[in-house]
């Protein structure tokens, strides 16, 4: 079983997305955050279950998609690092994932 570790930038981006949604629909924002955490929890047991990002087919990164979010992570044998969260409609740039 792997430990899921959230990087601070990923938490900040998720918070920003939820805050924006909450302007119109606080319940939907709360539901989104719960869905993201529920769906990323499965990575503890199935760390390879995320897909390879289409923009980065040969990378060490994987992603979980929970509309309207894409959650990017990488893993080793014992840990899953959630590195970045972004809205689906944004275009991924390599610098967004940093040198993690």
PDB file of C-alpha atoms in Angstrom:
ATOM      1  CA  UNK A   1       0.000   0.000   0.000  1.00  0.00           C
ATOM      2  CA  UNK A   2       1.414   3.364  -1.047  1.00  0.00           C
ATOM      3  CA  UNK A   3       1.138   6.599   0.898  1.00  0.00           C
ATOM      4  CA  UNK A   4      -0.563   9.422  -1.031  1.00  0.00           C
ATOM      5  CA  UNK A   5       1.267  12.726  -0.491  1.00  0.00           C
ATOM      6  CA  UNK A   6      -0.201  15.995  -1.728  1.00  0.00           C
ATOM      7  CA  UNK A   7       2.246  18.731  -2.768  1.00  0.00           C
ATOM      8  CA  UNK A   8       1.293  22.198  -1.569  1.00  0.00           C
ATOM      9  CA  UNK A   9       0.892  23.592  -5.128  1.00  0.00           C
ATOM     10  CA  UNK A  10      -1.620  20.829  -5.931  1.00  0.00           C
ATOM     11  CA  UNK A  11      -3.658  21.648  -2.830  1.00  0.00           C
ATOM     12  CA  UNK A  12      -3.547  25.352  -3.648  1.00  0.00           C
ATOM     13  CA  UNK A  13      -4.762  24.780  -7.206  1.00  0.00           C
ATOM     14  CA  UNK A  14      -7.579  22.507  -6.039  1.00  0.00           C
ATOM     15  CA  UNK A  15      -8.571  25.148  -3.497  1.00  0.00           C
ATOM     16  CA  UNK A  16      -8.565  27.873  -6.170  1.00  0.00           C
ATOM     17  CA  UNK A  17     -10.756  25.784  -8.476  1.00  0.00           C
ATOM     18  CA  UNK A  18     -13.165  25.007  -5.635  1.00  0.00           C
ATOM     19  CA  UNK A  19     -13.325  28.665  -4.581  1.00  0.00           C
ATOM     20  CA  UNK A  20     -14.223  29.703  -8.112  1.00  0.00           C
ATOM     21  CA  UNK A  21     -16.969  27.081  -8.351  1.00  0.00           C
ATOM     22  CA  UNK A  22     -18.237  28.060  -4.883  1.00  0.00           C
ATOM     23  CA  UNK A  23     -18.982  31.573  -6.105  1.00  0.00           C
ATOM     24  CA  UNK A  24     -21.998  30.124  -7.928  1.00  0.00           C
ATOM     25  CA  UNK A  25     -22.532  26.774  -6.244  1.00  0.00           C
ATOM     26  CA  UNK A  26     -20.924  26.044  -2.856  1.00  0.00           C
ATOM     27  CA  UNK A  27     -22.412  22.532  -2.733  1.00  0.00           C
ATOM     28  CA  UNK A  28     -20.872  21.640  -6.091  1.00  0.00           C
ATOM     29  CA  UNK A  29     -17.490  22.948  -4.945  1.00  0.00           C
ATOM     30  CA  UNK A  30     -17.633  20.814  -1.814  1.00  0.00           C
ATOM     31  CA  UNK A  31     -18.718  17.768  -3.825  1.00  0.00           C
ATOM     32  CA  UNK A  32     -15.824  18.269  -6.236  1.00  0.00           C
ATOM     33  CA  UNK A  33     -13.237  18.400  -3.457  1.00  0.00           C
ATOM     34  CA  UNK A  34     -14.698  15.268  -1.874  1.00  0.00           C
ATOM     35  CA  UNK A  35     -14.694  13.476  -5.249  1.00  0.00           C
ATOM     36  CA  UNK A  36     -11.064  14.408  -5.880  1.00  0.00           C
ATOM     37  CA  UNK A  37      -9.930  13.078  -2.503  1.00  0.00           C
ATOM     38  CA  UNK A  38     -12.093   9.956  -2.790  1.00  0.00           C
ATOM     39  CA  UNK A  39     -10.767   9.157  -6.266  1.00  0.00           C
ATOM     40  CA  UNK A  40      -7.120   9.817  -5.443  1.00  0.00           C
ATOM     41  CA  UNK A  41      -7.357   7.619  -2.343  1.00  0.00           C
ATOM     42  CA  UNK A  42      -7.576   4.570  -4.636  1.00  0.00           C
ATOM     43  CA  UNK A  43      -3.981   5.331  -5.654  1.00  0.00           C
ATOM     44  CA  UNK A  44      -2.905   3.882  -2.298  1.00  0.00           C
ATOM     45  CA  UNK A  45      -3.666   0.427  -3.687  1.00  0.00           C
ATOM     46  CA  UNK A  46      -3.646   1.042  -7.436  1.00  0.00           C
ATOM     47  CA  UNK A  47      -0.935   3.608  -8.078  1.00  0.00           C
ATOM     48  CA  UNK A  48      -0.712   2.782 -11.789  1.00  0.00           C
ATOM     49  CA  UNK A  49      -4.464   3.154 -12.358  1.00  0.00           C
ATOM     50  CA  UNK A  50      -4.187   6.691 -13.700  1.00  0.00           C
ATOM     51  CA  UNK A  51      -3.673   7.219 -17.397  1.00  0.00           C
ATOM     52  CA  UNK A  52      -0.579   8.598 -19.081  1.00  0.00           C
ATOM     53  CA  UNK A  53      -1.237  12.248 -19.961  1.00  0.00           C
ATOM     54  CA  UNK A  54      -1.702  12.503 -23.739  1.00  0.00           C
ATOM     55  CA  UNK A  55       0.710  15.461 -23.829  1.00  0.00           C
ATOM     56  CA  UNK A  56       3.411  13.468 -22.001  1.00  0.00           C
ATOM     57  CA  UNK A  57       3.246   9.899 -23.342  1.00  0.00           C
ATOM     58  CA  UNK A  58       6.811   8.972 -22.374  1.00  0.00           C
ATOM     59  CA  UNK A  59       6.957  10.572 -18.942  1.00  0.00           C
ATOM     60  CA  UNK A  60       6.903   9.320 -15.362  1.00  0.00           C
ATOM     61  CA  UNK A  61       3.681  11.231 -14.730  1.00  0.00           C
ATOM     62  CA  UNK A  62       0.152   9.869 -14.657  1.00  0.00           C
ATOM     63  CA  UNK A  63      -3.174  11.590 -14.242  1.00  0.00           C
ATOM     64  CA  UNK A  64      -6.600  11.039 -12.777  1.00  0.00           C
ATOM     65  CA  UNK A  65      -9.450  12.965 -14.374  1.00  0.00           C
ATOM     66  CA  UNK A  66     -12.345  14.110 -12.218  1.00  0.00           C
ATOM     67  CA  UNK A  67     -14.203  16.715 -14.268  1.00  0.00           C
ATOM     68  CA  UNK A  68     -13.483  19.560 -14.401  1.00  0.00           C
ATOM     69  CA  UNK A  69     -10.049  18.652 -12.958  1.00  0.00           C
ATOM     70  CA  UNK A  70      -6.961  16.793 -14.063  1.00  0.00           C
ATOM     71  CA  UNK A  71      -4.812  15.561 -11.177  1.00  0.00           C
ATOM     72  CA  UNK A  72      -1.189  14.813 -12.048  1.00  0.00           C
ATOM     73  CA  UNK A  73       0.989  12.495 -10.001  1.00  0.00           C
ATOM     74  CA  UNK A  74       4.030  10.260 -10.033  1.00  0.00           C
ATOM     75  CA  UNK A  75       4.786   7.291  -7.871  1.00  0.00           C
ATOM     76  CA  UNK A  76       7.509   5.074  -6.563  1.00  0.00           C
ATOM     77  CA  UNK A  77       7.106   1.760  -4.771  1.00  0.00           C
ATOM     78  CA  UNK A  78       5.898   3.267  -1.514  1.00  0.00           C
ATOM     79  CA  UNK A  79       4.528   6.744  -2.247  1.00  0.00           C
ATOM     80  CA  UNK A  80       2.261   8.558  -4.664  1.00  0.00           C
ATOM     81  CA  UNK A  81       3.033  12.253  -5.058  1.00  0.00           C
ATOM     82  CA  UNK A  82       0.084  14.396  -6.177  1.00  0.00           C
ATOM     83  CA  UNK A  83       1.929  17.210  -7.911  1.00  0.00           C
ATOM     84  CA  UNK A  84      -0.512  19.392  -9.768  1.00  0.00           C
ATOM     85  CA  UNK A  85      -4.216  19.984 -10.294  1.00  0.00           C
ATOM     86  CA  UNK A  86      -5.612  21.935 -13.218  1.00  0.00           C
ATOM     87  CA  UNK A  87      -8.882  22.545 -14.995  1.00  0.00           C
ATOM     88  CA  UNK A  88      -9.427  20.255 -17.977  1.00  0.00           C
ATOM     89  CA  UNK A  89      -9.804  23.038 -20.517  1.00  0.00           C
ATOM     90  CA  UNK A  90      -6.351  24.453 -19.799  1.00  0.00           C
ATOM     91  CA  UNK A  91      -3.462  23.295 -21.910  1.00  0.00           C
ATOM     92  CA  UNK A  92      -0.754  21.441 -20.010  1.00  0.00           C
ATOM     93  CA  UNK A  93       2.732  22.905 -20.174  1.00  0.00           C
ATOM     94  CA  UNK A  94       5.713  20.874 -19.015  1.00  0.00           C
ATOM     95  CA  UNK A  95       6.865  23.608 -16.604  1.00  0.00           C
ATOM     96  CA  UNK A  96       3.594  23.214 -14.660  1.00  0.00           C
ATOM     97  CA  UNK A  97       4.821  19.915 -13.250  1.00  0.00           C
ATOM     98  CA  UNK A  98       8.183  21.388 -12.318  1.00  0.00           C
ATOM     99  CA  UNK A  99      11.193  19.184 -11.826  1.00  0.00           C
ATOM    100  CA  UNK A 100       9.423  16.828  -9.430  1.00  0.00           C
TER     101      UNK A 100
END
